[in-house]
XYZ file of C-alpha atoms in Angstrom:
648
model
C -55.685 -3.667 -26.064
C -58.011 -6.456 -24.760
C -61.170 -5.978 -22.402
C -59.441 -7.277 -19.424
C -56.569 -5.060 -19.963
C -58.711 -1.963 -20.473
C -60.619 -2.813 -17.212
C -57.587 -3.063 -15.230
C -56.706 0.545 -16.571
C -59.688 1.949 -15.254
C -59.630 0.401 -11.876
C -55.935 1.694 -11.414
C -56.936 4.967 -12.458
C -59.939 5.215 -10.210
C -57.759 4.317 -7.056
C -55.174 6.720 -8.160
C -57.600 9.564 -8.152
C -59.232 8.282 -4.881
C -55.825 8.020 -2.893
C -54.668 11.077 -4.656
C -51.338 9.116 -5.610
C -48.908 11.529 -7.519
C -47.459 10.357 -10.893
C -44.469 8.111 -10.583
C -40.893 9.736 -11.025
C -38.120 8.039 -13.196
C -36.666 6.708 -9.927
C -40.087 5.237 -8.760
C -40.491 3.521 -12.069
C -37.081 2.011 -11.744
C -37.824 0.458 -8.292
C -40.979 -1.207 -9.776
C -39.194 -2.690 -12.463
C -36.420 -3.907 -10.367
C -38.787 -5.509 -8.069
C -41.000 -7.096 -10.693
C -37.846 -8.163 -12.971
C -34.726 -8.152 -10.558
C -31.226 -8.029 -12.382
C -30.078 -10.961 -10.028
C -32.989 -13.233 -10.807
C -32.096 -16.921 -10.939
C -28.586 -16.340 -9.969
C -27.501 -18.429 -7.123
C -26.283 -17.073 -3.616
C -22.868 -16.593 -2.973
C -22.662 -19.930 -0.778
C -23.824 -21.896 -3.665
C -21.614 -19.980 -6.152
C -18.466 -20.731 -4.157
C -19.378 -24.425 -3.848
C -19.888 -24.566 -7.576
C -16.731 -22.588 -8.517
C -14.655 -24.948 -6.126
C -16.430 -28.121 -8.043
C -16.134 -26.476 -11.661
C -12.742 -24.792 -11.989
C -10.369 -26.405 -9.267
C -9.657 -29.443 -10.960
C -7.220 -30.622 -13.705
C -7.776 -29.710 -17.169
C -6.619 -31.444 -20.387
C -3.566 -29.077 -20.735
C -2.694 -29.580 -16.948
C -2.825 -33.282 -17.583
C -0.404 -33.277 -20.853
C 2.034 -31.138 -18.952
C 1.825 -33.421 -15.975
C 2.835 -36.679 -18.206
C 5.639 -34.459 -19.739
C 7.039 -33.714 -16.304
C 6.932 -37.435 -15.535
C 8.829 -38.279 -18.714
C 11.691 -35.553 -18.501
C 14.615 -35.320 -16.021
C 14.305 -31.462 -15.744
C 10.959 -29.616 -16.106
C 9.951 -25.989 -15.586
C 6.385 -25.038 -15.796
C 5.269 -21.247 -15.809
C 1.928 -19.525 -16.339
C -0.726 -16.817 -15.626
C -2.009 -17.124 -11.820
C -4.747 -19.675 -11.581
C -3.336 -21.754 -14.464
C -3.006 -24.643 -12.030
C 0.852 -24.795 -11.444
C 0.352 -26.071 -7.844
C -2.318 -28.608 -9.076
C 0.218 -29.775 -11.404
C 2.914 -30.208 -8.902
C 0.515 -32.075 -6.645
C -0.561 -34.494 -9.337
C 2.995 -35.343 -10.262
C 4.068 -35.968 -6.739
C 1.021 -38.488 -6.604
C 2.078 -40.131 -9.758
C 5.723 -40.373 -8.598
C 4.698 -41.975 -5.335
C 2.905 -44.650 -7.355
C 6.072 -45.280 -9.105
C 7.804 -45.718 -5.896
C 9.902 -42.580 -6.004
C 10.755 -40.718 -2.925
C 10.218 -37.125 -3.535
C 11.124 -33.960 -1.746
C 8.684 -30.952 -2.168
C 10.134 -27.540 -1.437
C 8.068 -24.408 -1.189
C 9.214 -20.797 -0.133
C 7.078 -20.539 3.034
C 5.240 -22.492 5.608
C 1.582 -21.555 4.616
C 2.134 -23.045 1.055
C 4.127 -26.341 2.483
C 1.192 -26.976 4.893
C -1.322 -26.490 2.030
C 0.541 -28.984 -0.214
C 1.091 -31.491 2.685
C -2.788 -31.366 3.463
C -3.412 -32.178 -0.330
C -0.744 -35.201 -0.211
C -2.014 -36.629 3.009
C -1.722 -40.317 2.549
C 0.750 -40.287 -0.142
C 3.658 -42.509 0.673
C 7.362 -41.403 0.067
C 6.692 -37.704 -0.044
C 8.097 -35.110 2.304
C 6.994 -31.311 2.270
C 9.051 -28.610 3.563
C 9.323 -24.913 3.382
C 12.816 -23.910 2.665
C 13.477 -22.478 6.092
C 12.116 -25.771 7.665
C 14.279 -27.888 5.346
C 17.550 -26.149 6.330
C 16.292 -26.587 9.979
C 15.576 -30.195 9.576
C 18.729 -31.419 8.037
C 21.131 -29.070 10.011
C 23.471 -30.795 12.312
C 22.850 -27.717 14.709
C 18.867 -28.207 14.581
C 18.565 -24.525 13.922
C 19.466 -22.985 10.508
C 21.863 -20.073 10.644
C 20.934 -16.533 9.676
C 22.966 -17.225 6.107
C 20.394 -19.591 4.880
C 22.365 -20.438 1.839
C 25.350 -21.382 4.108
C 23.122 -23.868 5.847
C 21.895 -25.310 2.660
C 25.608 -25.831 1.492
C 26.315 -27.504 4.395
C 23.360 -29.819 4.019
C 24.357 -30.521 0.477
C 28.218 -30.936 1.106
C 27.252 -33.626 3.717
C 24.898 -35.540 1.275
C 22.092 -35.382 3.502
C 19.249 -35.036 0.835
C 20.743 -38.439 -0.895
C 17.622 -40.241 0.338
C 15.424 -38.217 -2.078
C 14.829 -39.469 -6.023
C 12.944 -36.242 -7.069
C 13.036 -32.638 -6.213
C 9.786 -30.471 -6.651
C 9.814 -26.991 -5.973
C 6.598 -24.575 -6.150
C 6.849 -20.667 -6.487
C 10.740 -21.340 -7.589
C 11.118 -17.586 -8.192
C 11.305 -17.062 -4.464
C 14.273 -18.987 -4.064
C 17.703 -17.290 -4.329
C 20.142 -17.840 -7.104
C 22.870 -19.499 -5.021
C 20.371 -22.015 -3.318
C 19.138 -22.959 -6.794
C 22.736 -23.738 -7.786
C 23.075 -25.853 -4.787
C 19.713 -27.753 -5.378
C 20.950 -28.336 -9.023
C 24.266 -29.721 -7.779
C 22.402 -32.034 -5.177
C 20.088 -33.469 -7.739
C 22.544 -33.384 -10.609
C 21.611 -36.955 -11.836
C 17.989 -36.790 -10.427
C 14.514 -35.291 -11.567
C 13.663 -31.794 -10.825
C 10.347 -30.197 -11.546
C 9.770 -26.473 -10.885
C 6.899 -24.031 -10.803
C 7.662 -20.401 -11.715
C 6.046 -17.153 -12.057
C 8.561 -14.574 -12.040
C 5.743 -11.778 -12.318
C 4.963 -12.545 -8.656
C 8.577 -11.996 -7.324
C 8.933 -9.157 -4.835
C 11.553 -6.534 -4.888
C 12.584 -7.291 -1.356
C 13.181 -10.921 -1.995
C 16.484 -12.538 -3.202
C 14.631 -13.891 -6.217
C 15.329 -15.438 -9.851
C 13.578 -15.282 -12.892
C 12.497 -17.643 -15.396
C 15.396 -17.017 -17.786
C 18.026 -17.950 -14.962
C 16.138 -21.183 -14.333
C 15.868 -22.144 -18.173
C 19.521 -21.412 -18.520
C 20.444 -23.287 -15.144
C 18.640 -26.390 -16.356
C 19.007 -25.941 -19.910
C 15.580 -26.619 -20.628
C 12.623 -24.438 -22.073
C 9.803 -23.838 -19.674
C 6.186 -25.302 -20.449
C 3.720 -22.667 -20.660
C 0.151 -22.757 -19.052
C -2.308 -20.419 -20.668
C -5.582 -21.363 -19.337
C -6.416 -19.562 -16.089
C -9.690 -21.126 -14.622
C -9.158 -20.462 -10.917
C -10.157 -16.734 -10.980
C -13.353 -15.145 -12.058
C -13.155 -13.675 -15.477
C -13.494 -10.089 -14.352
C -10.423 -10.637 -11.910
C -8.463 -12.270 -14.672
C -9.070 -9.557 -17.078
C -8.144 -6.737 -14.564
C -5.035 -8.619 -13.609
C -3.562 -7.459 -16.935
C -3.386 -3.906 -15.540
C -0.604 -4.824 -13.280
C 1.432 -7.030 -15.652
C 0.751 -7.462 -19.193
C 1.373 -11.084 -20.564
C 3.284 -11.768 -23.828
C 0.921 -14.743 -24.603
C -2.876 -15.027 -24.875
C -4.656 -15.610 -21.516
C -7.608 -18.136 -21.861
C -10.252 -17.883 -19.148
C -13.593 -19.804 -20.177
C -15.582 -18.448 -17.214
C -18.646 -16.420 -17.770
C -18.014 -12.695 -17.011
C -19.786 -11.850 -13.910
C -19.578 -8.204 -13.068
C -20.123 -8.687 -9.261
C -17.183 -11.015 -8.779
C -14.763 -7.990 -8.682
C -15.789 -4.878 -6.413
C -13.585 -1.785 -6.147
C -14.554 -0.003 -3.092
C -13.341 3.781 -3.213
C -13.656 5.426 0.295
C -12.137 7.993 2.538
C -12.139 5.420 5.421
C -10.711 2.092 4.557
C -10.906 0.760 7.983
C -14.817 1.157 8.111
C -15.293 -0.184 4.730
C -13.226 -3.179 5.529
C -15.350 -3.622 8.779
C -18.678 -3.258 6.647
C -17.573 -5.746 3.920
C -16.836 -8.376 6.469
C -19.964 -7.686 8.076
C -21.992 -7.935 4.812
C -20.362 -11.195 3.821
C -21.085 -12.766 7.075
C -24.662 -11.647 7.086
C -24.901 -13.394 3.579
C -24.074 -16.667 5.391
C -20.454 -16.978 3.966
C -17.990 -19.021 6.118
C -15.500 -17.284 7.735
C -12.916 -19.912 6.396
C -13.770 -18.995 2.805
C -12.638 -15.090 3.548
C -9.250 -13.733 3.626
C -7.645 -10.206 3.997
C -4.548 -9.593 2.229
C -2.273 -6.648 2.889
C 1.267 -5.646 2.187
C 3.848 -6.838 4.695
C 4.618 -3.577 6.462
C 0.879 -2.371 6.691
C -0.845 -3.058 10.037
C -4.673 -3.538 10.082
C -6.547 -3.302 13.230
C -6.746 -6.652 14.762
C -10.239 -5.723 16.184
C -11.598 -5.161 12.666
C -11.090 -9.002 11.808
C -13.159 -11.386 13.560
C -11.497 -14.638 14.795
C -11.576 -17.283 12.023
C -11.000 -14.936 9.056
C -7.347 -15.060 7.739
C -5.458 -11.755 7.752
C -2.226 -12.297 5.975
C 0.785 -10.730 4.170
C 0.461 -10.771 0.159
C 3.738 -12.022 -0.328
C 3.001 -15.210 1.908
C -0.008 -16.004 0.242
C 1.323 -16.920 -3.117
C 0.296 -20.234 -4.307
C -2.670 -20.203 -1.882
C -6.357 -19.239 -2.813
C -9.485 -18.366 -1.187
C -13.207 -18.044 -2.389
C -13.546 -14.386 -1.120
C -10.428 -12.095 -1.022
C -10.462 -8.741 0.488
C -7.529 -6.556 -0.581
C -6.657 -3.473 1.764
C -4.489 -1.321 -0.201
C -2.128 1.305 1.248
C -0.728 4.219 -0.701
C 2.342 2.369 -1.750
C 0.667 -0.730 -2.952
C 3.083 -2.041 -5.625
C 1.994 -3.662 -8.988
C 3.240 -6.856 -7.748
C 1.298 -6.521 -4.613
C -1.869 -6.129 -6.578
C -0.979 -8.948 -9.322
C -0.374 -11.581 -6.488
C -3.363 -10.439 -4.201
C -6.035 -10.116 -6.822
C -5.218 -13.609 -8.212
C -5.822 -15.468 -4.885
C -9.615 -15.124 -5.275
C -11.486 -18.053 -6.725
C -15.056 -16.488 -6.517
C -14.899 -12.748 -5.529
C -12.276 -10.110 -4.985
C -13.097 -7.046 -3.127
C -10.429 -4.357 -3.324
C -10.605 -1.428 -0.864
C -8.785 1.787 -2.133
C -8.207 5.247 -0.566
C -9.891 8.152 -2.681
C -7.066 10.390 -1.306
C -4.483 8.053 -2.743
C -6.194 7.880 -6.100
C -6.531 11.703 -6.426
C -2.707 11.958 -5.571
C -1.701 9.442 -8.346
C -1.106 6.149 -6.082
C -2.193 2.656 -7.285
C -0.617 3.210 -10.718
C -2.684 2.138 -13.716
C -5.721 1.069 -11.606
C -5.835 4.394 -9.673
C -5.583 6.401 -13.000
C -8.342 4.220 -14.502
C -10.570 4.880 -11.597
C -10.151 8.582 -11.479
C -10.525 9.043 -15.233
C -13.937 7.480 -14.856
C -15.169 9.718 -12.226
C -12.890 12.516 -10.996
C -15.188 14.391 -9.122
C -16.447 11.551 -7.043
C -12.966 10.519 -6.222
C -12.212 14.384 -5.095
C -15.280 14.346 -2.957
C -14.588 11.364 -1.338
C -10.804 12.206 -0.856
C -11.885 15.821 0.977
C -14.210 14.006 3.294
C -11.188 11.813 4.427
C -8.680 14.513 5.301
C -7.661 14.866 9.012
C -8.343 18.325 8.827
C -11.924 17.839 8.149
C -12.325 15.172 10.777
C -10.983 17.389 13.314
C -13.090 20.406 12.824
C -16.207 18.524 12.004
C -19.064 18.520 14.564
C -18.811 14.829 15.066
C -15.066 14.945 16.417
C -16.542 16.166 19.842
C -13.612 18.537 19.983
C -14.328 22.272 20.582
C -11.646 24.912 19.399
C -11.393 28.651 20.551
C -9.556 30.435 17.997
C -6.581 32.443 19.799
C -4.622 33.843 16.832
C -6.050 34.764 13.274
C -3.262 35.411 10.898
C -1.457 33.694 7.917
C -1.409 30.784 10.399
C -4.318 30.270 12.940
C -3.672 29.133 16.419
C -6.400 27.204 18.431
C -6.872 25.934 21.985
C -8.585 22.754 22.435
C -9.625 22.454 26.249
C -10.542 18.656 25.841
C -6.895 17.858 24.829
C -5.363 20.690 26.942
C -3.244 21.684 23.721
C -2.846 24.159 21.009
C -3.419 23.327 17.425
C -2.352 25.393 14.475
C -3.643 25.122 10.855
C -3.619 27.371 7.653
C -6.098 26.583 4.905
C -4.593 29.118 2.621
C -0.829 28.289 3.198
C -0.253 24.526 3.631
C 3.469 24.928 2.726
C 3.992 27.361 5.532
C 2.117 25.290 7.772
C 4.475 22.434 7.066
C 7.587 24.660 7.517
C 6.686 26.032 10.752
C 5.614 22.579 12.106
C 9.144 21.553 11.215
C 10.478 24.481 13.103
C 8.327 23.742 16.203
C 9.429 20.012 16.087
C 13.206 20.708 15.716
C 13.222 23.825 18.339
C 11.013 21.700 20.739
C 8.479 24.432 21.481
C 5.986 22.108 23.777
C 2.369 21.689 23.397
C 1.346 22.516 19.700
C -0.330 19.940 17.616
C -0.721 19.968 13.692
C -0.851 17.758 10.742
C 0.442 17.844 7.039
C -2.343 19.268 4.560
C -3.035 15.932 2.891
C -2.731 13.679 6.146
C -5.688 11.252 6.442
C -5.105 9.876 9.990
C -1.739 11.229 11.367
C -0.733 14.283 13.570
C 2.554 15.656 14.307
C 3.184 16.760 17.963
C 5.773 19.377 18.977
C 7.909 18.876 22.063
C 9.783 15.753 21.249
C 13.361 16.492 22.742
C 14.870 13.644 20.779
C 14.171 15.248 17.383
C 17.262 16.841 15.797
C 17.832 18.387 12.236
C 18.956 14.840 11.296
C 16.008 13.062 12.357
C 13.480 11.441 10.194
C 9.861 12.818 10.348
C 7.584 10.956 12.642
C 3.774 11.387 13.339
C 1.306 9.983 15.730
C -2.150 8.078 14.837
C -5.467 9.036 15.673
C -7.028 6.440 17.635
C -9.935 5.648 19.963
C -9.552 5.357 23.723
C -9.713 1.849 24.990
C -11.866 3.033 28.073
C -14.223 5.487 26.849
C -13.884 5.345 23.017
C -13.377 8.972 22.333
C -10.848 9.936 19.929
C -7.125 10.209 21.146
C -3.688 10.603 19.590
C -1.548 7.320 19.984
C 1.181 7.308 22.457
C -0.587 10.049 24.642
C -3.361 9.825 27.082
C -6.970 10.587 27.190
C -8.445 13.870 28.020
C -11.549 12.128 29.390
C -9.866 9.210 31.424
C -6.496 10.769 32.521
C -6.219 13.338 35.379
C -3.727 16.206 34.661
C -3.683 15.170 30.854
C -1.627 17.323 28.568
C 0.549 17.365 25.248
C 2.982 19.566 27.142
C 4.873 19.432 30.558
C 3.779 23.005 31.722
C 7.193 24.282 31.913
C 5.727 26.943 29.419
C 2.508 28.792 30.371
C -0.289 28.888 27.856
C 0.317 32.561 27.383
C 4.020 31.881 26.541
C 3.508 29.292 24.003
C 0.870 31.783 22.362
C 3.367 34.490 22.605
C 6.045 32.316 20.896
C 3.865 31.307 18.255
C 3.073 34.994 17.477
C 6.480 36.021 17.539
C 7.052 33.278 14.740
C 4.203 34.879 12.665
C 5.823 38.211 12.926
C 9.299 37.010 11.815
C 8.186 35.104 8.670
C 5.862 38.302 7.731
C 8.980 40.513 8.244
C 7.181 42.629 11.022
C 9.938 41.915 13.570
C 13.646 42.626 13.280
C 16.269 40.117 14.289
C 19.604 40.794 15.907
C 22.679 39.436 13.971
C 22.943 37.106 16.623
C 19.281 36.076 16.282
C 19.732 35.481 12.478
C 22.747 33.386 13.044
C 20.718 31.127 15.209
C 17.519 31.157 13.496
C 16.019 27.671 12.414
C 16.422 26.593 8.875
C 12.843 26.470 8.639
C 12.112 30.026 9.609
C 14.793 30.818 6.990
C 13.049 28.401 4.514
C 9.570 30.356 5.457
C 11.110 33.731 4.784
C 12.257 32.296 1.163
C 8.600 31.132 0.496
C 7.246 34.492 1.568
C 9.394 36.082 -0.716
C 8.294 34.018 -3.702
C 4.847 33.171 -2.256
C 2.952 33.141 -5.635
C 5.542 30.742 -7.063
C 5.536 28.322 -4.121
C 1.808 28.237 -4.074
C 1.406 27.713 -7.890
C 3.601 24.675 -8.330
C 2.365 22.921 -5.145
C 5.808 22.310 -3.700
C 4.311 20.909 -0.563
C 3.443 17.558 -2.291
C 7.199 17.448 -3.213
C 8.694 18.146 0.234
C 6.308 15.796 2.092
C 7.616 12.962 0.317
C 11.066 13.860 1.850
C 11.765 11.748 5.019
C 14.440 14.126 6.998
C 14.061 17.647 8.116
C 17.259 18.781 6.348
C 16.312 17.566 3.044
C 12.965 19.403 3.477
C 14.452 22.795 3.829
C 17.171 22.216 1.187
C 14.299 21.535 -1.494
C 12.930 24.822 -0.361
C 16.289 26.697 -1.219
C 16.605 24.834 -4.552
C 13.082 26.012 -5.476
C 13.731 29.413 -4.379
C 16.939 29.306 -6.887
C 14.637 28.046 -9.764
C 11.848 30.811 -9.110
C 14.759 33.583 -9.009
C 15.819 32.424 -12.247
C 12.581 31.372 -14.062
C 13.013 33.983 -16.750
C 16.215 32.394 -18.191
C 15.976 30.299 -21.123
C 17.497 27.283 -19.431
C 17.719 27.223 -15.386
C 20.896 25.518 -14.270
C 21.264 24.055 -10.636
C 24.789 23.609 -9.623
C 25.609 21.625 -6.333
C 28.233 24.143 -5.311
C 25.885 27.007 -5.927
C 23.386 25.360 -3.872
C 25.693 24.603 -0.914
C 26.725 28.148 -0.717
C 23.376 29.571 -0.795
C 22.103 27.087 1.856
C 25.085 28.259 4.043
C 24.341 32.052 3.574
C 20.350 31.660 4.154
C 20.642 29.154 6.861
C 23.465 29.603 9.300
C 21.977 27.068 11.755
C 22.719 24.508 9.239
C 26.308 25.611 8.780
C 26.843 25.652 12.603
C 25.013 22.307 13.073
C 26.662 20.269 10.239
C 30.108 19.878 8.765
C 30.814 21.022 5.088
C 30.812 17.387 4.006
C 27.687 16.831 5.671
C 26.046 19.750 3.984
C 27.177 18.711 0.596
C 26.012 15.187 0.953
C 22.645 16.404 2.021
C 22.515 18.917 -1.027
C 23.572 16.048 -3.219
C 20.732 13.812 -1.851
C 18.189 16.645 -2.143
C 19.119 17.066 -5.720
C 18.797 13.248 -6.576
C 15.598 13.262 -5.007
C 14.325 16.092 -7.465
C 15.908 14.308 -10.293
C 13.974 11.029 -9.455
C 10.676 13.393 -9.022
C 11.305 14.647 -12.654
C 12.169 18.063 -11.634
C 15.908 18.391 -12.534
C 17.875 16.343 -15.222
C 21.755 15.846 -14.880
C 23.825 17.285 -17.695
C 27.286 17.062 -16.313
C 28.978 16.533 -13.143
C 27.391 18.517 -10.304
C 25.297 20.346 -13.082
C 21.491 19.850 -13.579
C 18.800 21.702 -15.756
C 15.355 22.265 -14.634
C 13.110 20.242 -16.785
C 9.657 21.736 -15.587
C 8.061 24.623 -17.141
C 8.410 27.780 -14.767
C 6.708 30.981 -15.935
């Protein structure tokens, strides 16, 4: 060590003693190292990186130029490839080259968003018209508005030779157009050029779509394959293979940058979405560079998304891209949803996932990967997000008075002027009694399913019958005072005489009814013959559960019946499991349709009184099929099933 270095150490030691500075912890050392040598040293900000990505990667490659030339030479061309491989760029390039040759071109896309994008790219290109499929049928239909049978509209257009002005047909996202429509296009452009871009990995189950093999057969050509995917960051491109495994080598020459893909696991997806947007905007990223993608049936609160940021359904965003993509993932997010959404990002992809859904096996391979990496963190976050923990936390602002302490606890909430009931130890019984309260219309009691994140169930809806689907109400905030309220009901702060029940029953009467229910399922109240005949199927099911309580708890039946979407199926599943547990010592446990029907009729006379024999048989059959699809039963003959789970 040199003289200067020795002197520096002496000075540092002097001031360390003078100021009584404690020795640095490992964390303190890391903080100093991070300040002196930051990991992001010399890395450009996101604004610069977005500009650089657009300039570097969103341009024609040698492969794309080669295939464009082939498309110009051939009468029929199909181009396929991994997302981001440049299929739409090739289509636009081919269209411009055709215009130079004086060809009149019809470009068809599957929706308006993509047709608008391609139209913008082709501005100034002569003899080229771009339509979404629906718009094409509207534009060339005699009625001016296409019929609900869209193939019929196209058939009339083709029959009347209304597309004869065009020399070439170009189609982007060709997999999203129906087989019948493709046959009509092929007939219409029989002696003319057709160029199709297709990726059948991005075909959604709800669409009347086609696959690549169909198009190759129809046009009698082999598709050209684009294998170089440059639009997406490398980290995104690699993770894409979790959702669809390619049968060819995908090339991505971009540098691997870990921060281009962020998986956010949380118990509050809305809050994380809000924070992610705020962080991006604080970094100076333009709103026009951000897009939030979600499945079609999922609603994202509009107040979470600032004006200027796109919020769009995943299926509608195929063929498009954004520098920053945020994916809002519900529990039933399909692999196709993930595949399509991830691949829209050109600079950064942020996917917001529910810890609760990961814990319970949702999100496919991605969910399993995250859970395997850190199961304890996932479990901890999932527990925080459960509605039962939100309600009873000190932050909810709700105060509860315990009115009944038993196998089911009953609470009174003054603020909401209503009863709550809950059971930490017996959530299956809680669900069954909740169903009983709903179908028997006992007013003024609120509860929730054991794994509910944000949805309540409220008894007293007179429209609910045994045949009804199970419905719930969401926890929201009052638009006036901001306090937590249940959707479709008023606010305890802002509404006079607010209540969840109509005051026909007094508080004490509701409490007495609930107490009676507990006594019945515990076997402490004797029922008359008439009462037994009228007892609800859920009290019958509860009695079966109490009789085999250890078995029902052990095999987590609640997670199975919660997937059933109507009341009758829920109670029949309980009856089937009772038969399984009652015969668990047999080598092979058989479930026979007729035996289940007889057992349900015997144990639940109210079902027999409510439904015809044919209806009961249909519900039993549906319940057994449900358990078969859940890998509980396996069919071995007509009306005969064997139990394939281990029951000890």
